[in-house]
C-alpha positions as semicolon CSV with decimal commas, in nm:
position;residue;x (nm);y (nm);z (nm)
1;M;-8,860;-2,558;-7,415
2;V;-8,842;-2,272;-7,201
3;R;-9,237;-2,419;-7,094
4;N;-9,092;-2,667;-7,016
5;L;-8,880;-2,488;-6,752
6;V;-9,231;-2,370;-6,610
7;D;-9,406;-2,644;-6,581
8;Q;-9,152;-2,829;-6,405
9;A;-9,084;-2,529;-6,181
10;A;-9,419;-2,533;-6,136
11;D;-9,425;-2,850;-6,082
12;S;-9,133;-2,840;-5,776
13;W;-9,361;-2,524;-5,590
14;G;-9,677;-2,637;-5,597
15;L;-9,793;-2,341;-5,812
16;S;-10,177;-2,304;-5,924
17;Q;-10,202;-2,328;-6,267
18;E;-10,307;-2,034;-6,345
19;T;-9,982;-1,917;-6,180
20;R;-9,821;-2,167;-6,441
21;H;-9,966;-2,089;-6,723
22;L;-9,899;-1,707;-6,649
23;G;-9,511;-1,819;-6,643
24;R;-9,531;-1,984;-6,989
25;L;-9,657;-1,706;-7,177
26;I;-9,423;-1,425;-6,966
27;L;-9,093;-1,660;-7,050
28;T;-9,243;-1,735;-7,411
29;E;-9,268;-1,354;-7,502
30;L;-8,957;-1,204;-7,332
31;T;-8,750;-1,587;-7,517
32;T;-8,883;-1,481;-7,886
33;N;-8,855;-1,121;-7,789
34;A;-8,486;-1,216;-7,740
35;C;-8,398;-1,487;-8,032
36;R;-8,546;-1,260;-8,327
37;L;-8,340;-0,985;-8,231
38;Y;-8,020;-1,157;-8,146
39;P;-8,111;-1,474;-8,399
40;G;-7,757;-1,767;-8,345
41;R;-7,674;-1,588;-8,069
42;V;-7,653;-1,720;-7,690
43;I;-7,992;-1,651;-7,469
44;L;-8,001;-1,738;-7,113
45;T;-8,345;-1,800;-6,904
46;W;-8,499;-1,924;-6,654
47;V;-8,746;-1,958;-6,390
48;A;-8,687;-1,813;-6,027
49;T;-8,775;-2,002;-5,673
50;P;-9,084;-1,850;-5,551
51;R;-9,181;-1,633;-5,264
52;Y;-9,517;-1,691;-5,130
53;G;-9,608;-1,787;-5,479
54;V;-9,498;-1,589;-5,611
55;G;-9,228;-1,679;-6,000
56;E;-8,967;-1,534;-6,132
57;V;-8,904;-1,559;-6,437
58;G;-8,568;-1,390;-6,622
59;V;-8,431;-1,359;-7,007
60;W;-8,048;-1,268;-7,074
61;D;-7,843;-1,139;-7,404
62;P;-7,579;-0,968;-7,537
63;D;-7,719;-0,609;-7,602
64;G;-7,695;-0,364;-7,309
65;A;-7,771;-0,076;-7,545
66;N;-8,087;-0,198;-7,665
67;L;-8,297;-0,182;-7,376
68;P;-8,637;-0,251;-7,414
69;R;-9,011;-0,043;-7,418
70;I;-9,272;-0,060;-7,284
71;V;-9,510;0,108;-7,620
72;A;-9,896;0,043;-7,650
73;A;-9,889;-0,021;-8,003
74;D;-10,239;0,026;-8,183
75;A;-10,466;-0,278;-8,226
76;A;-10,414;-0,324;-8,603
77;A;-10,024;-0,370;-8,526
78;E;-9,854;-0,729;-8,587
79;T;-9,583;-0,695;-8,339
80;G;-9,511;-0,451;-8,056
81;R;-9,726;-0,488;-7,778
82;G;-9,493;-0,767;-7,579
83;L;-9,450;-0,600;-7,274
84;F;-9,681;-0,427;-7,250
85;I;-9,922;-0,685;-7,233
86;I;-9,705;-0,793;-6,932
87;N;-9,675;-0,483;-6,798
88;E;-10,016;-0,554;-6,746
89;L;-10,085;-0,920;-6,670
90;T;-9,802;-0,846;-6,386
91;G;-9,954;-0,565;-6,196
92;G;-9,580;-0,343;-6,371
93;R;-9,353;-0,557;-6,212
94;L;-9,174;-0,608;-6,484
95;G;-8,808;-0,455;-6,559
96;W;-8,441;-0,533;-6,652
97;Y;-8,132;-0,362;-6,574
98;P;-7,754;-0,377;-6,700
99;A;-7,550;-0,750;-6,630
100;R;-7,268;-0,738;-6,435
101;R;-6,996;-0,801;-6,754
102;V;-7,203;-0,716;-7,106
103;G;-7,553;-0,737;-7,235
104;K;-7,925;-0,689;-6,948
105;V;-8,171;-0,894;-6,797
106;V;-8,533;-0,930;-6,879
107;W;-8,757;-0,997;-6,537
108;A;-9,073;-1,078;-6,401
109;R;-9,271;-1,136;-6,198
110;F;-9,610;-1,294;-6,211
111;G;-9,859;-1,477;-5,975
112;P;-10,121;-1,325;-5,666
């Protein structure tokens, strides 16, 4: 589902295939993290209008206390590398902030 959201945005905005694939990967990872941590809870996702070919994706979840951590997991680890990889792929354009009322938003910018 979230990949389709990125595809629709990429088509509308004329983003490159590389930017489209990067956006799909990032939003899928962020959404998967939220769904895994908060099963059965409402998770909101979005893709923002790009500026100069740069897109932004974000995921809201209901837990403002459990903040994301970027850790460099060892090569043998099966989990825990997602945010590290996203941070590398986006050139550090990854962050989070407390939502206005409850929860937090994790976002990433991608593209040139």
